[in-house]
Each structure stands twice: as C-alpha cells, then as structure tokens.
GROMACS .gro file of C-alpha atoms in nm:
model
  386
    1MET     CA    1   1.172   4.953   0.249
    2ALA     CA    2   1.021   4.882  -0.084
    3GLY     CA    3   0.572   4.825  -0.091
    4ILE     CA    4   0.499   4.513  -0.260
    5SER     CA    5   0.242   4.665  -0.454
    6ASP     CA    6   0.467   4.960  -0.628
    7PRO     CA    7   0.301   5.010  -1.020
    8ARG     CA    8   0.629   5.007  -1.168
    9ARG     CA    9   0.662   4.686  -1.080
   10PRO     CA   10   0.454   4.539  -1.312
   11PRO     CA   11   0.709   4.209  -1.423
   12PHE     CA   12   0.521   3.964  -1.194
   13LEU     CA   13   0.149   4.034  -1.192
   14PRO     CA   14   0.112   3.786  -1.485
   15ALA     CA   15   0.279   3.516  -1.237
   16LEU     CA   16   0.146   3.619  -0.890
   17LEU     CA   17  -0.218   3.567  -1.095
   18LEU     CA   18  -0.101   3.239  -1.233
   19ALA     CA   19  -0.004   3.130  -0.834
   20LEU     CA   20  -0.365   3.187  -0.735
   21ALA     CA   21  -0.498   3.000  -0.994
   22THR     CA   22  -0.355   2.732  -0.935
   23ALA     CA   23  -0.378   2.740  -0.586
   24ALA     CA   24  -0.764   2.813  -0.659
   25SER     CA   25  -0.748   2.479  -0.856
   26ALA     CA   26  -0.572   2.246  -0.604
   27ALA     CA   27  -0.762   1.999  -0.411
   28ALA     CA   28  -0.865   2.091  -0.128
   29SER     CA   29  -0.731   1.856   0.097
   30ASP     CA   30  -0.378   1.787  -0.072
   31TRP     CA   31  -0.064   1.836   0.140
   32PRO     CA   32   0.190   1.932  -0.165
   33SER     CA   33   0.532   2.036  -0.038
   34PHE     CA   34   0.682   2.023   0.345
   35ARG     CA   35   0.431   2.203   0.511
   36GLY     CA   36   0.133   2.199   0.312
   37ASN     CA   37   0.075   2.555   0.147
   38LEU     CA   38   0.305   2.890   0.075
   39GLN     CA   39   0.303   3.007   0.427
   40LEU     CA   40   0.443   2.746   0.511
   41THR     CA   41   0.142   2.714   0.880
   42GLY     CA   42   0.179   2.379   0.887
   43GLU     CA   43  -0.199   2.326   0.862
   44ALA     CA   44  -0.411   2.069   0.717
   45ARG     CA   45  -0.704   2.258   0.472
   46ALA     CA   46  -0.879   1.950   0.655
   47PRO     CA   47  -0.881   1.756   0.982
   48LEU     CA   48  -0.959   1.396   1.025
   49ARG     CA   49  -1.234   1.182   1.196
   50GLU     CA   50  -1.086   0.968   1.457
   51PRO     CA   51  -0.928   0.708   1.535
   52LEU     CA   52  -0.712   0.716   1.367
   53ARG     CA   53  -0.603   0.338   1.242
   54LEU     CA   54  -0.270   0.225   1.018
   55ALA     CA   55  -0.395   0.138   0.687
   56TRP     CA   56  -0.063   0.020   0.553
   57SER     CA   57   0.355   0.006   0.584
   58LEU     CA   58   0.551  -0.034   0.355
   59ASP     CA   59   0.945  -0.103   0.431
   60THR     CA   60   1.137   0.040   0.190
   61SER     CA   61   1.441  -0.055   0.324
   62ALA     CA   62   1.307  -0.381   0.140
   63THR     CA   63   1.247  -0.230  -0.214
   64ALA     CA   64   1.581  -0.101  -0.227
   65ASP     CA   65   1.894  -0.264  -0.449
   66SER     CA   66   2.168  -0.034  -0.373
   67GLY     CA   67   2.255  -0.170  -0.051
   68ARG     CA   68   2.261   0.245   0.101
   69TYR     CA   69   2.068   0.267   0.432
   70ALA     CA   70   1.693   0.409   0.367
   71GLY     CA   71   1.582   0.600   0.635
   72ILE     CA   72   1.349   0.884   0.590
   73GLU     CA   73   1.365   1.201   0.705
   74SER     CA   74   1.193   1.335   0.419
   75THR     CA   75   0.810   1.436   0.454
   76ALA     CA   76   0.593   1.330   0.215
   77ALA     CA   77   0.395   1.561  -0.032
   78VAL     CA   78   0.017   1.413  -0.121
   79THR     CA   79  -0.139   1.568  -0.401
   80GLY     CA   80  -0.477   1.375  -0.529
   81GLU     CA   81  -0.387   0.913  -0.459
   82THR     CA   82  -0.034   0.930  -0.506
   83ALA     CA   83   0.244   1.052  -0.179
   84TYR     CA   84   0.578   1.095  -0.305
   85VAL     CA   85   0.869   1.083  -0.084
   86GLY     CA   86   1.306   1.075  -0.051
   87THR     CA   87   1.443   0.795   0.140
   88LEU     CA   88   1.835   0.866   0.265
   89ASP     CA   89   1.954   0.585   0.021
   90GLY     CA   90   1.918   0.837  -0.228
   91ARG     CA   91   1.583   0.740  -0.388
   92LEU     CA   92   1.196   0.934  -0.445
   93LEU     CA   93   0.930   0.702  -0.435
   94ALA     CA   94   0.560   0.760  -0.529
   95LEU     CA   95   0.323   0.562  -0.396
   96THR     CA   96  -0.056   0.505  -0.409
   97LEU     CA   97  -0.211   0.615  -0.087
   98THR     CA   98  -0.476   0.356  -0.061
   99ASP     CA   99  -0.254   0.096  -0.009
  100GLY     CA  100   0.120   0.184  -0.069
  101ARG     CA  101   0.222   0.068  -0.412
  102ILE     CA  102   0.523   0.194  -0.550
  103LEU     CA  103   0.382   0.359  -0.885
  104TRP     CA  104   0.822   0.455  -0.952
  105SER     CA  105   1.130   0.483  -0.820
  106TYR     CA  106   1.331   0.784  -0.918
  107ASP     CA  107   1.740   0.703  -0.827
  108ALA     CA  108   1.875   1.072  -0.705
  109ALA     CA  109   2.223   0.864  -0.621
  110ALA     CA  110   2.288   1.107  -0.296
  111GLU     CA  111   2.116   1.117   0.069
  112ILE     CA  112   1.742   1.270   0.032
  113LYS     CA  113   1.658   1.483   0.308
  114SER     CA  114   1.476   1.759   0.109
  115SER     CA  115   1.121   1.679   0.170
  116PRO     CA  116   0.938   1.691  -0.245
  117ALA     CA  117   0.677   1.980  -0.347
  118VAL     CA  118   0.430   1.903  -0.668
  119ALA     CA  119   0.313   2.151  -0.875
  120GLY     CA  120   0.165   2.191  -1.216
  121GLY     CA  121   0.255   1.731  -1.254
  122VAL     CA  122   0.639   1.796  -1.163
  123VAL     CA  123   0.808   1.678  -0.833
  124TYR     CA  124   1.058   1.888  -0.686
  125VAL     CA  125   1.352   1.784  -0.455
  126GLY     CA  126   1.723   1.823  -0.356
  127ASP     CA  127   1.986   1.634  -0.218
  128GLU     CA  128   2.307   1.603  -0.034
  129ASP     CA  129   2.507   1.684  -0.347
  130GLY     CA  130   2.365   1.951  -0.383
  131LEU     CA  131   2.107   1.910  -0.720
  132LEU     CA  132   1.781   1.960  -0.747
  133HIS     CA  133   1.525   1.741  -0.934
  134ALA     CA  134   1.268   1.809  -1.134
  135VAL     CA  135   1.065   1.502  -1.229
  136ASP     CA  136   0.766   1.424  -1.460
  137ALA     CA  137   0.527   1.303  -1.183
  138ALA     CA  138   0.353   1.070  -1.349
  139SER     CA  139   0.644   0.871  -1.506
  140GLY     CA  140   0.983   0.926  -1.233
  141ALA     CA  141   1.113   1.062  -1.561
  142GLU     CA  142   1.400   1.323  -1.493
  143LEU     CA  143   1.288   1.638  -1.638
  144TRP     CA  144   1.545   1.873  -1.519
  145ARG     CA  145   1.897   1.906  -1.234
  146PHE     CA  146   2.032   2.186  -1.102
  147THR     CA  147   2.408   2.186  -0.990
  148ALA     CA  148   2.409   2.447  -0.693
  149GLY     CA  149   2.752   2.414  -0.448
  150GLY     CA  150   2.617   2.248  -0.164
  151ALA     CA  151   2.416   2.014  -0.002
  152VAL     CA  152   2.046   2.099  -0.108
  153THR     CA  153   1.867   1.969   0.223
  154ALA     CA  154   1.649   2.248   0.230
  155SER     CA  155   1.275   2.175   0.045
  156PRO     CA  156   1.228   2.329  -0.249
  157THR     CA  157   0.825   2.599  -0.280
  158VAL     CA  158   0.667   2.624  -0.524
  159ALA     CA  159   0.542   3.015  -0.655
  160ALA     CA  160   0.371   2.965  -0.967
  161ASP     CA  161   0.626   2.961  -1.284
  162ARG     CA  162   0.917   2.952  -0.982
  163VAL     CA  163   1.079   2.678  -0.760
  164LEU     CA  164   1.263   2.821  -0.410
  165ALA     CA  165   1.564   2.616  -0.277
  166GLY     CA  166   1.876   2.696  -0.042
  167SER     CA  167   2.165   2.545  -0.044
  168TYR     CA  168   2.463   2.488   0.205
  169ASP     CA  169   2.643   2.753  -0.044
  170ASN     CA  170   2.477   2.966   0.145
  171SER     CA  171   2.261   3.049  -0.079
  172LEU     CA  172   1.879   3.105  -0.205
  173TYR     CA  173   1.834   2.999  -0.546
  174CYS     CA  174   1.525   3.102  -0.745
  175LEU     CA  175   1.452   2.882  -1.050
  176SER     CA  176   1.288   2.867  -1.350
  177THR     CA  177   1.006   2.577  -1.303
  178SER     CA  178   0.998   2.506  -1.706
  179ASP     CA  179   1.404   2.396  -1.768
  180GLY     CA  180   1.533   2.511  -1.396
  181ARG     CA  181   1.708   2.820  -1.548
  182LYS     CA  182   1.890   3.075  -1.227
  183LEU     CA  183   1.627   3.359  -1.198
  184TRP     CA  184   1.795   3.502  -0.883
  185SER     CA  185   2.007   3.422  -0.623
  186VAL     CA  186   2.058   3.544  -0.266
  187ALA     CA  187   2.444   3.482  -0.120
  188THR     CA  188   2.360   3.444   0.250
  189GLY     CA  189   2.574   3.379   0.581
  190GLY     CA  190   2.532   3.044   0.618
  191TYR     CA  191   2.365   2.755   0.523
  192VAL     CA  192   2.018   2.753   0.438
  193HIS     CA  193   1.803   2.439   0.520
  194GLY     CA  194   1.495   2.580   0.580
  195ALA     CA  195   1.230   2.648   0.320
  196ALA     CA  196   1.128   2.975   0.171
  197ALA     CA  197   0.759   3.064   0.269
  198VAL     CA  198   0.589   3.238   0.028
  199THR     CA  199   0.328   3.543   0.031
  200GLY     CA  200   0.224   3.743  -0.178
  201THR     CA  201   0.496   3.879  -0.403
  202THR     CA  202   0.748   3.836  -0.095
  203ALA     CA  203   0.980   3.535  -0.035
  204VAL     CA  204   1.069   3.490   0.367
  205ILE     CA  205   1.367   3.299   0.472
  206ALA     CA  206   1.593   3.185   0.727
  207GLY     CA  207   1.859   3.101   0.797
  208CYS     CA  208   2.260   2.991   0.952
  209ASP     CA  209   2.370   3.343   0.954
  210GLY     CA  210   2.056   3.448   1.220
  211VAL     CA  211   1.924   3.647   0.989
  212LEU     CA  212   1.536   3.640   0.804
  213ARG     CA  213   1.493   3.821   0.520
  214ARG     CA  214   1.165   3.944   0.314
  215LEU     CA  215   1.311   3.929  -0.026
  216ASP     CA  216   1.111   3.993  -0.364
  217LEU     CA  217   1.021   3.735  -0.491
  218ASP     CA  218   1.053   3.894  -0.901
  219THR     CA  219   1.356   4.007  -0.816
  220GLY     CA  220   1.553   3.879  -0.486
  221ARG     CA  221   1.568   4.211  -0.376
  222GLU     CA  222   1.641   4.240  -0.033
  223LEU     CA  223   1.314   4.378   0.112
  224ALA     CA  224   1.359   4.366   0.468
  225SER     CA  225   1.585   4.145   0.735
  226VAL     CA  226   1.593   4.065   1.120
  227ASP     CA  227   1.904   4.008   1.332
  228LEU     CA  228   1.763   3.619   1.512
  229GLY     CA  229   2.033   3.656   1.773
  230THR     CA  230   2.139   3.325   1.683
  231TYR     CA  231   2.151   3.069   1.415
  232ALA     CA  232   1.811   2.895   1.293
  233ALA     CA  233   1.765   2.548   1.120
  234ALA     CA  234   1.342   2.583   1.148
  235SER     CA  235   1.191   2.716   0.802
  236ALA     CA  236   0.943   3.074   0.929
  237ALA     CA  237   0.549   2.973   0.923
  238VAL     CA  238   0.368   3.301   0.817
  239ASP     CA  239   0.029   3.476   0.914
  240GLY     CA  240  -0.054   3.775   0.771
  241ARG     CA  241   0.254   3.988   0.914
  242ARG     CA  242   0.359   3.780   1.143
  243ALA     CA  243   0.639   3.533   1.120
  244TYR     CA  244   0.662   3.233   1.345
  245LEU     CA  245   1.023   3.050   1.387
  246GLY     CA  246   1.190   2.797   1.657
  247THR     CA  247   1.612   2.885   1.663
  248PHE     CA  248   1.916   2.746   1.849
  249GLY     CA  249   1.901   3.020   2.139
  250ASP     CA  250   1.606   2.810   2.224
  251GLU     CA  251   1.398   3.047   2.170
  252VAL     CA  252   1.081   3.062   1.922
  253LEU     CA  253   1.003   3.436   1.796
  254ALA     CA  254   0.728   3.618   1.620
  255VAL     CA  255   0.865   3.896   1.415
  256ASP     CA  256   0.658   4.149   1.252
  257LEU     CA  257   0.734   4.154   0.873
  258GLU     CA  258   0.640   4.514   0.793
  259SER     CA  259   0.854   4.680   1.090
  260GLY     CA  260   1.136   4.411   1.119
  261GLY     CA  261   1.081   4.436   1.500
  262VAL     CA  262   1.087   4.099   1.752
  263VAL     CA  263   0.744   4.060   1.881
  264TRP     CA  264   0.769   3.869   2.128
  265ARG     CA  265   1.051   3.565   2.230
  266TYR     CA  266   0.964   3.215   2.399
  267ARG     CA  267   1.179   3.022   2.584
  268PRO     CA  268   1.012   2.773   2.831
  269SER     CA  269   1.154   2.801   3.164
  270GLY     CA  270   1.549   2.639   3.327
  271SER     CA  271   1.524   2.507   2.932
  272SER     CA  272   1.875   2.490   2.719
  273PHE     CA  273   1.746   2.294   2.457
  274PRO     CA  274   1.773   2.473   2.093
  275PHE     CA  275   1.373   2.448   1.889
  276TYR     CA  276   1.472   2.279   1.549
  277ALA     CA  277   1.172   2.149   1.457
  278SER     CA  278   0.950   2.431   1.203
  279ALA     CA  279   0.632   2.573   1.386
  280ALA     CA  280   0.286   2.477   1.302
  281VAL     CA  281   0.035   2.819   1.293
  282ALA     CA  282  -0.321   2.800   1.317
  283GLY     CA  283  -0.601   3.099   1.480
  284ASP     CA  284  -0.428   3.211   1.819
  285ARG     CA  285  -0.206   2.928   1.850
  286VAL     CA  286   0.160   2.838   1.776
  287ILE     CA  287   0.321   2.487   1.823
  288ALA     CA  288   0.653   2.446   1.885
  289GLY     CA  289   0.805   2.064   1.860
  290GLY     CA  290   1.165   2.139   2.073
  291ARG     CA  291   1.447   1.897   2.148
  292ASP     CA  292   1.279   1.939   2.548
  293GLY     CA  293   1.098   1.698   2.454
  294MET     CA  294   0.827   1.908   2.500
  295VAL     CA  295   0.550   2.006   2.258
  296HIS     CA  296   0.465   2.388   2.269
  297ALA     CA  297   0.193   2.555   2.274
  298LEU     CA  298   0.136   2.946   2.288
  299ASP     CA  299  -0.089   3.243   2.241
  300ALA     CA  300  -0.035   3.390   1.850
  301GLY     CA  301  -0.069   3.671   1.973
  302THR     CA  302   0.150   3.712   2.360
  303GLY     CA  303   0.377   3.429   2.306
  304GLU     CA  304   0.246   3.350   2.658
  305PRO     CA  305   0.285   2.972   2.634
  306LEU     CA  306  -0.092   2.757   2.640
  307TRP     CA  307   0.055   2.407   2.733
  308VAL     CA  308   0.280   2.183   2.722
  309PHE     CA  309   0.318   1.762   2.635
  310ALA     CA  310   0.593   1.565   2.704
  311ALA     CA  311   0.592   1.327   2.440
  312GLY     CA  312   0.949   1.072   2.520
  313GLY     CA  313   1.207   1.242   2.287
  314ARG     CA  314   1.302   1.501   2.148
  315VAL     CA  315   1.082   1.630   1.834
  316ASP     CA  316   1.253   1.750   1.587
  317ALA     CA  317   0.991   1.658   1.335
  318SER     CA  318   0.740   1.941   1.265
  319PRO     CA  319   0.397   1.927   1.446
  320VAL     CA  320   0.084   1.981   1.241
  321ILE     CA  321  -0.219   2.133   1.327
  322ALA     CA  322  -0.553   1.980   1.104
  323GLY     CA  323  -0.889   2.065   1.263
  324ASP     CA  324  -0.891   2.079   1.660
  325ARG     CA  325  -0.591   1.829   1.683
  326VAL     CA  326  -0.201   1.823   1.732
  327TYR     CA  327  -0.024   1.563   1.540
  328ALA     CA  328   0.310   1.544   1.668
  329ALA     CA  329   0.636   1.282   1.621
  330SER     CA  330   0.946   1.219   1.815
  331MET     CA  331   1.245   1.128   1.820
  332GLY     CA  332   1.161   0.807   2.095
  333GLY     CA  333   0.949   0.686   1.822
  334ARG     CA  334   0.633   0.804   1.972
  335LEU     CA  335   0.346   0.986   1.691
  336TYR     CA  336   0.071   1.149   1.876
  337GLY     CA  337  -0.254   1.327   1.831
  338LEU     CA  338  -0.346   1.598   2.050
  339ASP     CA  339  -0.585   1.809   2.220
  340LEU     CA  340  -0.555   2.169   2.039
  341ALA     CA  341  -0.722   2.366   2.264
  342THR     CA  342  -0.558   2.130   2.571
  343GLY     CA  343  -0.233   1.951   2.521
  344ALA     CA  344  -0.432   1.642   2.623
  345GLY     CA  345  -0.316   1.281   2.420
  346MET     CA  346  -0.576   1.192   2.243
  347TRP     CA  347  -0.444   0.931   2.085
  348THR     CA  348  -0.066   0.798   2.030
  349PHE     CA  349   0.087   0.524   1.803
  350GLU     CA  350   0.413   0.305   1.914
  351GLY     CA  351   0.637   0.307   1.649
  352ALA     CA  352   0.989   0.056   1.627
  353SER     CA  353   1.252   0.404   1.533
  354ALA     CA  354   1.279   0.726   1.556
  355PHE     CA  355   1.040   0.958   1.386
  356ALA     CA  356   1.270   1.301   1.217
  357ALA     CA  357   1.051   1.325   0.933
  358SER     CA  358   0.720   1.500   1.037
  359PRO     CA  359   0.342   1.407   0.925
  360ALA     CA  360   0.177   1.504   0.566
  361VAL     CA  361  -0.215   1.532   0.658
  362ALA     CA  362  -0.452   1.511   0.375
  363SER     CA  363  -0.731   1.295   0.167
  364GLY     CA  364  -0.826   1.223   0.516
  365ARG     CA  365  -0.499   1.027   0.560
  366LEU     CA  366  -0.195   1.097   0.759
  367VAL     CA  367   0.168   1.004   0.631
  368ILE     CA  368   0.513   0.963   0.830
  369GLY     CA  369   0.816   0.796   0.725
  370ASP     CA  370   1.099   0.657   1.026
  371ALA     CA  371   1.449   0.635   1.047
  372ASP     CA  372   1.448   0.272   1.034
  373GLY     CA  373   1.248   0.357   0.607
  374VAL     CA  374   0.920   0.241   0.743
  375LEU     CA  375   0.659   0.457   0.530
  376TYR     CA  376   0.293   0.468   0.787
  377CYS     CA  377   0.038   0.571   0.620
  378PHE     CA  378  -0.296   0.602   0.885
  379ALA     CA  379  -0.652   0.675   0.771
  380ALA     CA  380  -0.922   0.828   0.931
  381SER     CA  381  -1.238   0.602   1.044
  382SER     CA  382  -1.473   0.733   0.784
  383VAL     CA  383  -1.129   0.559   0.457
  384GLU     CA  384  -1.143   0.261   0.403
  385THR     CA  385  -0.835   0.072   0.457
  386GLU     CA  386  -0.657  -0.214   0.255
   0.00000   0.00000   0.00000
C-alpha cells in the first residue's frame, strides 16, 4: 500500500495547499456540505445556545409551479447568511438564513435527493436523472453540468479544485471544479449512494457492493479496500486513522484505514434493523441513528454502547453533534436535542411530517426540511428571529 507522503508524487501538492487555505478561510460557523466538513464527521463548528425556537418555516410546495411533489430529503448547506437546499420537484433553492426568503431557484428538472455542497462561490448538487450541476451561488446561473450513467443521489464533496460524486451507475467520479471535466472515475460493484470523505490526499468511500475503499485523490488509484460483509448506504465518517459507518447488516463498524482491519462491530442486541443514516463522531463518541427507531451512542475506541434513545420512528436522518448536544430527527416527525453525555432528551420539536433530511447546524441556527417540503429554521436563544 503506497504511502500518501511519497515525494515522487508531487502533482496534488498545490491543490492540497489550496484546500488547506480554503478550509482556514471558511467561516467558523458554516455548514457547507452534507456532514459539515470534508471528513463527514457531522460535528458542527459551534454549539447552539438553547432553548431553540422556530425562527421561520417555508412551505416549498407552495412556491412551486411545476405541479411536482416538493418534499425535501436533501440536507441544507449553509454558508454565510444563505441556505441552499434541493427539493423532490427538482429545484435547488437559495434562501436567506434570517427569514427564509427565496433568493433564487434553479430547475434541475429531476428529483434532488443529493445534498448540495458549496465551495468557492459555486453550489454543486446531483439529481436523479444522473446529472451533477454546478451553479453560481450568487445568481443561480448554471455554470456546467456533468452526465453520469445513473442517478446522483450521493452528496458531492469538494476538495480544492476537484469535486467527488458517486452515482447509481456503480461509479465514483472526480471532476474538475472549473469546467466539470472528468479527471478520473472508479468502478465499483454496486450503487454509490453515500458521499466520499476526504482526509489528507485520500478519499474514503463505501458502497452498495459492501466494500470500503481508500483512494488516492490525485489519481483515483485504490490504496486499500475493506470487505464490510454487506452493502452500505451510509457515508463513512473519518476521524484520524479510523472510519465509522453503519451498514445494512444491522451493524456499526469502526475500520482502521491504515491496516484495513475492522476494529470493532456494534450490533444492538436482538435488533435486525439496518443503519441507513451516517454516523456523527466527536471526541470519544460515535452517534448512529438506526431503523430500529433508536439513536445509539457508542464509545469510539471500543464500540461499547453508552446510551440509547427512542426516537419515535426510524432514524434515516444523520445526527449532528454540536457542543454537548446531539440533534437527531426521525421519520416519526420529531426533532430532538439530546445530552451528548447521557442521551437525556433536552428539547423536542413535533413536526407535521417525516424527517428524512438531516439537520444542518450553522450561524447559531438549525435548518432541516421534511417530507412535505417544509423547511424549518430554528434559532438559538441569542439569535434574533424575524
């Protein structure tokens, strides 16, 4: 397995330096992509001050003129004072974070389940017709589009001058951010549903072929692979040399990315429900939502269960850790704030419909959409609401 610091391979160094500069200059409270950062850890950059209150809500179905269903499965991206979200009627919306006013609407013409990623003034998002769209973040004008051979449900990951996105044509694509030109692609044995994590000069991706791959970000060359034993829809969260992810084998796994070995497996006693949601990782905690209707807190070192919380419905939305809180949503239409240490319920919102989209936490606010197409924004107690 080739080392990632091999001095004979300098081409990616300028891009890596650019990525570090971009990360350093990003607003401390932004949530620019599906899990908030390139490692997909689902950890917010800043905690929320409670109690939370509803700042605004927007029924996106009422703003549509397409006649198509406008539910939301896309997780919002938040940069500065703007939120971006996709809808199942094929629109990418840009909204003001303060009051939910629509700034622009971009028509992708096919369902958007992919969560947008925002970088360098561009919004990247996939659709169910197999297109990856690059849209100007300020105006909503199309910059370019790339056509894959299957649905792009996976959320894009932007690292320096390249964007990674998986497709239901069983491939992971790496494209140039400037023009959408394909730099490389990797064929897998199944759908690529989850997002790619980026750590250093490597990408980590799991797929429906049941394989976790570590790839060279410069060339796409496979550095290591791990047989998960079953397929995975979740994205892997990377913390240090470990990746954490749930599978349809009803387990949460910790994988050592250097050795390629499975460090631990967690399977709830008596449970036969898959883990569809992506895990959140912070410090010594791994938080995983399951289709058993539970939020599970695990010791990151050992996989031992620390607490379990009953969420009133299966948990397909990926939880978020913000300071000493876990924010998790269920298909039962409930949104929770849980104590990270104990799992005690500290805050609850009863929605009118299921939550399949995951929370985004940024700028003192939590943004989430529901299956009826209503986008909610909750403000921390120190943030003025409209």
